Coordinates of C-alpha atoms and ligand atoms in Angstrom, one line a residue:
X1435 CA 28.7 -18.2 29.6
X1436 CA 26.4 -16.9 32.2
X1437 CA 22.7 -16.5 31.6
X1438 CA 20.1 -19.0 29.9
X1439 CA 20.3 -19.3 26.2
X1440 CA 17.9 -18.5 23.9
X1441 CA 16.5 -21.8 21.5
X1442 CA 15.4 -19.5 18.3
X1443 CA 13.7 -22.7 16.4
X1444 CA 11.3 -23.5 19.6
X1445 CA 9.5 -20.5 18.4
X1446 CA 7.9 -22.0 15.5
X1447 CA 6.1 -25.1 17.7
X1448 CA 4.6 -22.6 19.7
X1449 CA 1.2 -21.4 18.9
X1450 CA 0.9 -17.6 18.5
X1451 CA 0.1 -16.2 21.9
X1452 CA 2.4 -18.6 23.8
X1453 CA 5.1 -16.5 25.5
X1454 CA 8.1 -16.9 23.4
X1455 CA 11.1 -18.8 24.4
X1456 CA 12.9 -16.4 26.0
X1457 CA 11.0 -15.9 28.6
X1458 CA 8.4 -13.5 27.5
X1459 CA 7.0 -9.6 28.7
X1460 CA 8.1 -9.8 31.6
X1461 CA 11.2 -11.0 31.6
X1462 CA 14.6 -8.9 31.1
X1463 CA 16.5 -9.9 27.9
X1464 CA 19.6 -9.5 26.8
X1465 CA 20.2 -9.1 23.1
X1466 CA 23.7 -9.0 22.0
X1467 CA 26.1 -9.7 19.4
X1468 CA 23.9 -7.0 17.8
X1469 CA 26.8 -6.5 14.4
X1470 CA 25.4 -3.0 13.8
X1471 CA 22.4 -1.1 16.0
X1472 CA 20.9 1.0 13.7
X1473 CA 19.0 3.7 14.5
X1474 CA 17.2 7.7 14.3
X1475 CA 17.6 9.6 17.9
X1476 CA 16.0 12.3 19.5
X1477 CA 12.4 12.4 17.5
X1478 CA 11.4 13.2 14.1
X1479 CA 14.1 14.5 11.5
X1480 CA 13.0 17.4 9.4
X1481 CA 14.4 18.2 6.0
X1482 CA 18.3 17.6 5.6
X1483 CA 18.5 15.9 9.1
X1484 CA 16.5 13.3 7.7
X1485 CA 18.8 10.1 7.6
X1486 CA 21.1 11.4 10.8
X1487 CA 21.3 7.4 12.1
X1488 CA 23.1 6.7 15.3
X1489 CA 24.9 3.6 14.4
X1490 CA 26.4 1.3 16.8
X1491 CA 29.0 -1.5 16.0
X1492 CA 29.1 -4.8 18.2
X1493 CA 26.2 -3.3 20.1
X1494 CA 23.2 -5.2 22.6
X1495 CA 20.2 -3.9 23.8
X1496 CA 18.3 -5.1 27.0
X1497 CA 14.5 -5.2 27.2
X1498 CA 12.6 -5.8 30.2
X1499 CA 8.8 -6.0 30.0
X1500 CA 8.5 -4.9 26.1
X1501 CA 10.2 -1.6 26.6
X1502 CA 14.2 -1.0 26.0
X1503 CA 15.8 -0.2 29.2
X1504 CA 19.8 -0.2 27.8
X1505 CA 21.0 0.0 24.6
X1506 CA 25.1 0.5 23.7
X1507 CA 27.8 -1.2 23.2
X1508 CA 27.8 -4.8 24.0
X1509 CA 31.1 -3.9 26.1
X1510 CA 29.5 -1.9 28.3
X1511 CA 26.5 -4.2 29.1
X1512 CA 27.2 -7.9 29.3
X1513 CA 28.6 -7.2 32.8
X1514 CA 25.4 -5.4 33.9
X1515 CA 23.1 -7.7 32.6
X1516 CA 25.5 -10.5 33.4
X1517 CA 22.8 -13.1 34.8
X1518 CA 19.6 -12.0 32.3
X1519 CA 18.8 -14.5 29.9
X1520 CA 20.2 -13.2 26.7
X1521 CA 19.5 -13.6 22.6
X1522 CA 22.4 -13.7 20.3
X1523 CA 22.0 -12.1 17.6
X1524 CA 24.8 -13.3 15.6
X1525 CA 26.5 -10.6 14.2
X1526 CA 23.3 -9.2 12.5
X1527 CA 21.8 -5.3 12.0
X1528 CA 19.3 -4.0 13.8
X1529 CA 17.4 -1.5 13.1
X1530 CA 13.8 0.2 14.9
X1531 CA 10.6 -1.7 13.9
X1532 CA 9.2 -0.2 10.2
X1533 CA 6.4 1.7 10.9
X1534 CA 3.3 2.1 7.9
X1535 CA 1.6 4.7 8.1
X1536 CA -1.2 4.7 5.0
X1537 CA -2.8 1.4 4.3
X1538 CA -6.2 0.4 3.2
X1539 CA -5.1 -3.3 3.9
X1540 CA -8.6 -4.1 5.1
X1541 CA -10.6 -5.2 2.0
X1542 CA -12.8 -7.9 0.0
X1543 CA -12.0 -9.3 -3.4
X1544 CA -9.4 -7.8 -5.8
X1545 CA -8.7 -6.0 -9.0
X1546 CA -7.0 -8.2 -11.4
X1547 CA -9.3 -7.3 -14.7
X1548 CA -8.8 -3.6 -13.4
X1549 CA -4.6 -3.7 -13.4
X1550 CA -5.1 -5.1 -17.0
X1551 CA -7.9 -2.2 -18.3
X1552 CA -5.3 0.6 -17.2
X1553 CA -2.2 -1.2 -18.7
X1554 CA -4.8 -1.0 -22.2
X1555 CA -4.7 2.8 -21.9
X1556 CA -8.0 3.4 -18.8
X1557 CA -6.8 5.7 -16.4
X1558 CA -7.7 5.3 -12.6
X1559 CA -9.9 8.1 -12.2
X1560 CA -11.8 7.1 -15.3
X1561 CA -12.2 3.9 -14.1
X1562 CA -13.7 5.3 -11.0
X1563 CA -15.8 7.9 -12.4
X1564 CA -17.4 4.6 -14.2
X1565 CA -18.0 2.7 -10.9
X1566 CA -15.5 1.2 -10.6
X1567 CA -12.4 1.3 -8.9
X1568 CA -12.5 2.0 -5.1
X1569 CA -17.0 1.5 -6.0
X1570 CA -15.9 -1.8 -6.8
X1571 CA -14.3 -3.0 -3.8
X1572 CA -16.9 -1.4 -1.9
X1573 CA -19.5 -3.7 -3.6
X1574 CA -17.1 -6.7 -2.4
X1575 CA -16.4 -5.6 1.2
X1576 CA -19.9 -4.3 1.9
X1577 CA -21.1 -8.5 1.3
X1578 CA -18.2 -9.6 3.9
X1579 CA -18.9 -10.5 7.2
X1580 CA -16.2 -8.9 9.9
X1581 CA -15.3 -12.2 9.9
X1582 CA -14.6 -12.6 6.2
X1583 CA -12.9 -9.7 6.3
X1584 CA -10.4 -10.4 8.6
X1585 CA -9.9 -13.9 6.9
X1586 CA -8.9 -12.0 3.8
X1587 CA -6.8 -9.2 5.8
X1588 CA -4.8 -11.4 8.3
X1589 CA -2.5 -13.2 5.9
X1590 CA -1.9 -9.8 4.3
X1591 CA -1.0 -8.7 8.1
X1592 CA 1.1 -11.4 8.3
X1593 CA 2.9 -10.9 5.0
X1594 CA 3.9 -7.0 6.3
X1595 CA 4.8 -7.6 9.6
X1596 CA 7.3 -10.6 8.1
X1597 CA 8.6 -7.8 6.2
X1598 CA 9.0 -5.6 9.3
X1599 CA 6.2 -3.5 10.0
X1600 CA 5.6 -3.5 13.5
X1601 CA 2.6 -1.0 13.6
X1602 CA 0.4 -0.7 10.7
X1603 CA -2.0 2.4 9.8
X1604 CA -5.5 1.0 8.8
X1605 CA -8.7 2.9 6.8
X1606 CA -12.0 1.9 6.6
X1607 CA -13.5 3.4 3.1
X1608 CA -14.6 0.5 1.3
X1609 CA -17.9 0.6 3.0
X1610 CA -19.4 4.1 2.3
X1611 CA -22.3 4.1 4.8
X1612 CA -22.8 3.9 8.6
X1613 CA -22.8 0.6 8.9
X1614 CA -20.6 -0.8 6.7
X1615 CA -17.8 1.2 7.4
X1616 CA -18.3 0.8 11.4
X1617 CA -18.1 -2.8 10.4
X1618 CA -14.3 -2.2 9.0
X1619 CA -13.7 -0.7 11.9
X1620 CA -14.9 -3.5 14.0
X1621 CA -12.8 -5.7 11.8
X1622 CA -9.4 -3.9 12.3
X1623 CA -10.2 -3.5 16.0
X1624 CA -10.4 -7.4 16.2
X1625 CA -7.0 -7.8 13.9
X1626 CA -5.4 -5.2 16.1
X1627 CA -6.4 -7.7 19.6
X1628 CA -5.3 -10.5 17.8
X1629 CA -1.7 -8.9 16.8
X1630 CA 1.6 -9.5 17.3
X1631 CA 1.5 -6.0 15.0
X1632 CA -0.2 -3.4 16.4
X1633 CA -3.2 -1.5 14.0
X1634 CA -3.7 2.4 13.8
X1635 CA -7.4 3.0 12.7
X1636 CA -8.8 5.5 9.8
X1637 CA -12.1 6.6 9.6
X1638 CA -12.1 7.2 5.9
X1639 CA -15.6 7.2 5.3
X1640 CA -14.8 10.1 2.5
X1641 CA -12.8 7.9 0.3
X1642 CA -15.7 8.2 -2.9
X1643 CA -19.1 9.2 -3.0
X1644 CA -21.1 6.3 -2.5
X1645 CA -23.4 4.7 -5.5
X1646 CA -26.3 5.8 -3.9
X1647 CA -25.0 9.4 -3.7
X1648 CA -24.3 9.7 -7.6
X1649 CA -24.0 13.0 -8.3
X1650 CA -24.6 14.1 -4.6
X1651 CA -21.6 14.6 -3.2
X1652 CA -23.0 17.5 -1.2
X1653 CA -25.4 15.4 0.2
X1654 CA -22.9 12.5 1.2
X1655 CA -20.2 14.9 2.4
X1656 CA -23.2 16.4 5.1
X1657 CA -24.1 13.1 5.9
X1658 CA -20.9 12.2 7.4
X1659 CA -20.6 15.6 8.8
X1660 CA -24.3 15.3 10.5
X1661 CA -24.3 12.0 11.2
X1662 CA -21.4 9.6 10.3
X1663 CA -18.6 11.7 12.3
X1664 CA -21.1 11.8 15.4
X1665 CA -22.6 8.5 15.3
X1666 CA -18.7 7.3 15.5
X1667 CA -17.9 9.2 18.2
X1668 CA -20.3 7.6 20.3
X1669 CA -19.5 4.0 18.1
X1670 CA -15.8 4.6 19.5
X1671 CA -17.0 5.3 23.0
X1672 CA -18.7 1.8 22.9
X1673 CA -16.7 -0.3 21.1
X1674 CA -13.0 1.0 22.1
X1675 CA -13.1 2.5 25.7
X1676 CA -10.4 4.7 26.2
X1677 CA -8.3 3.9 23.1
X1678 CA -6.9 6.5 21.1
X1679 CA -9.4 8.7 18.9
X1680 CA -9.1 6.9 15.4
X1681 CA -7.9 9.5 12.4
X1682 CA -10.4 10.9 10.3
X1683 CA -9.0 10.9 6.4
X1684 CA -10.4 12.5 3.3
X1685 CA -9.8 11.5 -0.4
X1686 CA -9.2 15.3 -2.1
X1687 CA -9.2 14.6 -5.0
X1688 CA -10.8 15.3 -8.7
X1689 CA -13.7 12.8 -9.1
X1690 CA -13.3 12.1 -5.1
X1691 CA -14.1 14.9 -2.6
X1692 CA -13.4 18.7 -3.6
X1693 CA -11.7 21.1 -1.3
X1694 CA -14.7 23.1 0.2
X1695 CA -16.2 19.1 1.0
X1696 CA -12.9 18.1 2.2
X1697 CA -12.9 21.4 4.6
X1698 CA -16.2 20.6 5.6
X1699 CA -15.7 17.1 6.5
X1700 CA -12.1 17.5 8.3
X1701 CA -13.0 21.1 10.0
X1702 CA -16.4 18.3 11.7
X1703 CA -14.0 15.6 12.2
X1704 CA -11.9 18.6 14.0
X1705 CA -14.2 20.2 16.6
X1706 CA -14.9 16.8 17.2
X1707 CA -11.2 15.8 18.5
X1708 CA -10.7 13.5 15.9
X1709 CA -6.8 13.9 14.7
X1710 CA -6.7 14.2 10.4
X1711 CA -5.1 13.2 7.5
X1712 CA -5.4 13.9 4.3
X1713 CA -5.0 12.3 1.1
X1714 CA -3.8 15.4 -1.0
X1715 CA -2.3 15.6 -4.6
X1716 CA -2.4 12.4 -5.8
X1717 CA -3.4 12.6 -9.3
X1718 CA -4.7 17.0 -9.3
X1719 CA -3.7 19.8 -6.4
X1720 CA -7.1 20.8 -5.3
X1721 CA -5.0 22.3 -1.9
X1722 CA -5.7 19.6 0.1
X1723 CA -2.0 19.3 1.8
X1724 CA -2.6 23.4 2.4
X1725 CA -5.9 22.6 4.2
X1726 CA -3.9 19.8 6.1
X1727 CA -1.4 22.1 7.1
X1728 CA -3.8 25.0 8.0
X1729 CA -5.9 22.4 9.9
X1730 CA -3.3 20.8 11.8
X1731 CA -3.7 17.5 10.4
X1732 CA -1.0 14.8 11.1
X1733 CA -0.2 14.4 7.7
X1734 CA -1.0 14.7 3.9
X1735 CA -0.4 12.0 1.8
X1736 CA 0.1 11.2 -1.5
X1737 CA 1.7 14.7 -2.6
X1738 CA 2.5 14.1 -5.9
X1739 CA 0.7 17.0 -7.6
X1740 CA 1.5 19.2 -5.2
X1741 CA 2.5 23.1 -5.9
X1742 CA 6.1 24.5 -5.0
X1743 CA 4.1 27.0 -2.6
X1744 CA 2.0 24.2 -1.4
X1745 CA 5.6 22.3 -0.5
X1746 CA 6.8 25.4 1.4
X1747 CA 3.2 26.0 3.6
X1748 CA 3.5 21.9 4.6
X1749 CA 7.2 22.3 5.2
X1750 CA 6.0 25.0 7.2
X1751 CA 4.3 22.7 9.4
X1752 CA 4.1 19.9 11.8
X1753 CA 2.2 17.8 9.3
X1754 CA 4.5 15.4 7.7
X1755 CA 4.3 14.9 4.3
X1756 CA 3.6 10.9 3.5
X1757 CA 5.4 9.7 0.5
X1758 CA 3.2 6.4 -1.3
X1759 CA 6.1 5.3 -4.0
X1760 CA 4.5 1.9 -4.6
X1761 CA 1.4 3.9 -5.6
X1762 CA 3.0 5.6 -8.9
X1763 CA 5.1 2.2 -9.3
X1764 CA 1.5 0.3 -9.0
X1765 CA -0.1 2.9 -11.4
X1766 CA 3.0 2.4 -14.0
X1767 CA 2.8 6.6 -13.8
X1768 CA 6.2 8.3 -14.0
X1769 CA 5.9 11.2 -11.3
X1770 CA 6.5 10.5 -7.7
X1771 CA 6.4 13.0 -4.3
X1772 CA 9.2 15.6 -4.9
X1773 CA 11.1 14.4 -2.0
X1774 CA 14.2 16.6 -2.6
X1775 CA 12.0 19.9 -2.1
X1776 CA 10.1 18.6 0.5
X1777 CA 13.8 18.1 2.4
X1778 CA 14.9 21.2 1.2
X1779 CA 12.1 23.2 2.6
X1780 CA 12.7 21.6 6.0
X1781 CA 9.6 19.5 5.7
X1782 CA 9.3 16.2 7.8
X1783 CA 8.7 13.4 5.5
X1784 CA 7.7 9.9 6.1
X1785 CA 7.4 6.6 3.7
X1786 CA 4.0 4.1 3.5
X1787 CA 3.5 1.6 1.1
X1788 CA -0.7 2.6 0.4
X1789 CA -1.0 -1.8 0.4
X1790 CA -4.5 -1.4 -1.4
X1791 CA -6.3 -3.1 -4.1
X1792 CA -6.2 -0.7 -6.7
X1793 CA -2.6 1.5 -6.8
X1794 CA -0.2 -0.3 -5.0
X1795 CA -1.4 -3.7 -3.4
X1796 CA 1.8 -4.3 -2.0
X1797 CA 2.9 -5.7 1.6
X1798 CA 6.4 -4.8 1.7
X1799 CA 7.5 -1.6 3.5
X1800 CA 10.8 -2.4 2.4
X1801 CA 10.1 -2.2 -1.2
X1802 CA 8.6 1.3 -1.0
X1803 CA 11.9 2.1 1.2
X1804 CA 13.8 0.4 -2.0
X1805 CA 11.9 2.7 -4.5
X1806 CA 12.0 5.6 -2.5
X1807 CA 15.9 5.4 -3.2
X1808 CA 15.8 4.7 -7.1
X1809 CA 12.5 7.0 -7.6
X1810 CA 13.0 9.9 -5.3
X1811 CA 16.8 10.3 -4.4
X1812 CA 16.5 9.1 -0.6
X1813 CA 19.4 7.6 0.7
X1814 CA 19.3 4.2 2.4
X1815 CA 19.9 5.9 5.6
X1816 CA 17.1 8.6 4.8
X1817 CA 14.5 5.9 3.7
X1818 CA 15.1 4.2 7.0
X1819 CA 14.2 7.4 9.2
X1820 CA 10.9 7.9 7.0
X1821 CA 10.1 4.5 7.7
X1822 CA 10.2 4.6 10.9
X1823 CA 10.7 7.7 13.4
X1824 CA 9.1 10.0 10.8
X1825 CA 5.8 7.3 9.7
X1826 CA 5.3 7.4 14.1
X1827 CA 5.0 11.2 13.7
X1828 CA 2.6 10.7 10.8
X1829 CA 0.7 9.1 13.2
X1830 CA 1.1 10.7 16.1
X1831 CA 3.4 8.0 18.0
X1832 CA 6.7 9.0 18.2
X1833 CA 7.2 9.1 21.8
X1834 CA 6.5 5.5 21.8
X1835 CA 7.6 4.3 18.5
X1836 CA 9.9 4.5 15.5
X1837 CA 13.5 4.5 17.0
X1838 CA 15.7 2.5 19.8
X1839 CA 16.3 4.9 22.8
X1840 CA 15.4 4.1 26.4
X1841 CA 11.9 4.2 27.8
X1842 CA 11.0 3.2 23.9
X1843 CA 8.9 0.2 23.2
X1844 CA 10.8 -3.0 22.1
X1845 CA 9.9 -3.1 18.4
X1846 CA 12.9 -3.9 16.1
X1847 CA 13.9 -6.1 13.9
X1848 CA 17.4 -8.5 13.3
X1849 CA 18.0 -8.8 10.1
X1850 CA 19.4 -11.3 8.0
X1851 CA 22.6 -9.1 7.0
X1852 CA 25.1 -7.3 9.1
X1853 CA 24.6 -4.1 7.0
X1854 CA 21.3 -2.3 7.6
X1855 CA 21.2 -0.5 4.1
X1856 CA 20.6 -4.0 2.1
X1857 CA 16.9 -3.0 3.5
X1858 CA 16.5 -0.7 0.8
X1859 CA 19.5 -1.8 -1.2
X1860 CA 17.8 -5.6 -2.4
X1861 CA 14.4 -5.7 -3.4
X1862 CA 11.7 -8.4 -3.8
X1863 CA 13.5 -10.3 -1.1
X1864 CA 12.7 -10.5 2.4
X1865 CA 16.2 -9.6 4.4
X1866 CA 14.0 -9.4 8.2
X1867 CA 15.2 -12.5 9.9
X1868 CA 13.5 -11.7 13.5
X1869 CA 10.5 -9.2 14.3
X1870 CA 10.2 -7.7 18.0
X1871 CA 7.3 -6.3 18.9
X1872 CA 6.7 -5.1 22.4
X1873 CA 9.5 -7.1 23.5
X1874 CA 8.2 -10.8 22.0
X1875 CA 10.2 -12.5 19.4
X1876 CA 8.4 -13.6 15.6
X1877 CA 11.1 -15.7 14.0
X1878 CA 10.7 -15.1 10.1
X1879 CA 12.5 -17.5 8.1
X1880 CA 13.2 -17.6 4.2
X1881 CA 11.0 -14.4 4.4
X1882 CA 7.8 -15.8 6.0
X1883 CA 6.3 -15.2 9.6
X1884 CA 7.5 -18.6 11.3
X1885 CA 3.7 -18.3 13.8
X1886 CA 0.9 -20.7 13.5
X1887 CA -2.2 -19.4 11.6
Ligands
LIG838 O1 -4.4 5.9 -1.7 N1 -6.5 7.2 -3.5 C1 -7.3 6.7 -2.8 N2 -7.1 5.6 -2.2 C2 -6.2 4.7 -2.5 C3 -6.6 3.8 -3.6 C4 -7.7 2.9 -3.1 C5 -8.3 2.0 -4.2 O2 -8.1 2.2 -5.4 O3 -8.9 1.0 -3.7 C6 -4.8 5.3 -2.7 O4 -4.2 5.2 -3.8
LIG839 FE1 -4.5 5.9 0.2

């Protein structure tokens, strides 16, 4: 056979940022014996074109320096690409690399004792509204060095992108003062250099009011506004040169942020060029996904509170509607994001797990995929577009990521199975057997990320 195999198990010797065996980013490679290539086409899918999946059998894709240059099927290539090195793929699905779009997966400590007060009948926001909750964490992560920090983060990093998330959304928000939360941000900034996954920062410095600010949630809101919002503009200026403008996120919510704070905040973050989100309707509709929509924010998460009218403005919109399943599941609550109206009012909706301390500390895009089908009515197919094509929208990526097309980066993932739907179909198992992410190749085997520490 012409071409140089691929040796899949010399991957795990190497350390991390050692160029993988096949040859590495700049090399052309040939992956074939691809059983099914699974994937969303043409940008994101709104309402009942969510789940339209191009799906080719006995297919191979070629990537040359970490972008997809052909992709069909493997009859049509292997006599192109006849003397490329090549990467069997031995029968197996492939699908687009998951994309999470809401995490708070940058934290200190945890909240085992709290998980066990709600299960005796505490509700969340009560446990808040007593200091604790997100104030807790916050008294954790503002004692953590950056370095601590991303000690704690990294293996949860290294748990998601084994389960197939190739570019991760990230807030601050457990720091709750200049400092501290510019700290966060320095922290994800270092994960993101470190990678394989790639990080999407949050300013969510609006996440609660701040102990010092008991009561004052006027005065903490015009602090960011005055000084936070600038003060990080000129931060990002320094510390990221020329990246991306990180999101700006509010928490609008009863006990959190109100809707006239939340306006005031987001309109700032606005005139400052920061793109928004919002997290709207998780527990009480205070109108925060309106506002998103009205505002132009990239999404509005959370959404499970939210209005029939309040469906039909956002479905009105370009801001995609980010359904958190693992967050009711975490909260053992029984109402979840009306999904089905969201589709049927043509809105664009997208999947995220929320991985955070409190609701939902869970790592696995997957699993929110899996619920989304048993607690929200998505299909298998439809779960897999959220995740991926739809969650790049969410964050303002989709001409980069979320599908397999030509000129796309190389982010996918083999799975273990030939059928892509046992994604969302098993749960609590891992079924991602290789992660590519800008072209380099993570071997993940029995489930976990086969890289040195
Ligand atoms: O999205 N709701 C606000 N933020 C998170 C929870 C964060 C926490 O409890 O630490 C959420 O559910
Ligand atoms: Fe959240």
């Amino acid at each position: 056979m012409p071409g140089k195999r691929a040796s899949p198990t010399a991957i795990c010797a190497r350390p991390r940022r050692t160029t993988p065996p096949q040859g590495g980013y700049n090399w052309t490679m040939l992956i074939h014996n691809i059983g099914q290539l699974v994937t969303p086409k043409g940008g994101p899918q709104r309402g009942h074109r969510l789940g339209a999946l191009e799906i080719i059998p006995q297919a191979a894709l070629v990537v040359r320096e970490g972008r997809i240059v052909a992709l069909g099927p493997e009859s049509d290539l292997m006599a192109d690409f006849a003397s490329e090195p090549r990467f069997d793929a031995q029968g197996r699905a492939v699908v687009p690399g998951l994309v999470d779009p809401h995490t708070h997966m940058l934290w200190a400590g945890d909240r085992a004792a709290e998980f066990e007060m709600r299960l005796q009948g505490k509700t969340y926001l009560e446990i808040l509204q007593a200091g604790g909750g997100i104030l807790s964490t916050v008294q954790a992560t503002r004692k953590a060095s950056v370095e601590a920090l991303m000690a704690e983060t990294r293996p949860r990093l290294r748990r998601a992108f084994a389960h197939g998330a190739t570019t991760i959304e990230v807030k601050t928000g457990y720091g709750l003062a200049t400092a501290a939360e510019f700290k966060m941000l320095e922290a994800i900034l270092a994960l993101d250099d470190e990678g394989p996954w790639e990080l999407v920062p949050t300013f969510l410095a609006a996440h609660a009011v701040p102990p010092e600010f008991q009561g004052r949630a006027d005065d903490y809101t015009r602090l960011i506004c005055n000084d936070m919002l600038p003060a990080l503009k000129a931060w990002w200026h320094d510390h990221a040169p020329g990246r991306p403008l990180p999101f700006v996120d509010v928490f609008c919510e009863t006990g959190a942020f109100d809707l006239e704070q939340t306006r005031c905040i987001l309109e700032t973050a606005k005139a400052l060029g920061f793109p928004l989100k919002v997290h709207a309707d998780e527990f009480d509709n205070l109108g925060g996904a309106a506002l998103a929509a009205a505002l132009g924010a990239a999404s509005a998460d959370h959404l499970v509170a939210t209005s029939a009218d309040d469906i039909r403005t956002l479905a009105a919109s370009n801001t995609v509607a980010v359904a958190l399943p693992c967050t009711p599941f975490g909260l053992a609550e029984p109402h979840y994001t009306p999904a089905k109206a969201i589709l049927e009012a043509d809105g664009l909706l997208a999947l995220a797990t929320d991985c955070n301390p409190g609701t939902a500390w869970c790592e696995s895009l997957p699993f929110a995929m899996a619920l989304s089908c048993r607690a929200m009515g998505l299909t298998p197919a439809q779960a897999l577009a959220a995740a991926t094509i739809n969650a790049a929208a969410a964050l303002q990526r989709e001409t980069r990521l979320g599908s397999l097309e030509v000129g796309k980066q190389a982010d996918f993932l083999i799975l273990t199975t030939n059928d892509y739907r046992h994604l969302a179909y098993r749960f609590g198992t891992n079924v991602v057997g290789w992660v590519v992410k800008r072209g380099r190749f993570y071997r993940v085997e029995e489930g976990v990320l086969c890289m040195p520490n």
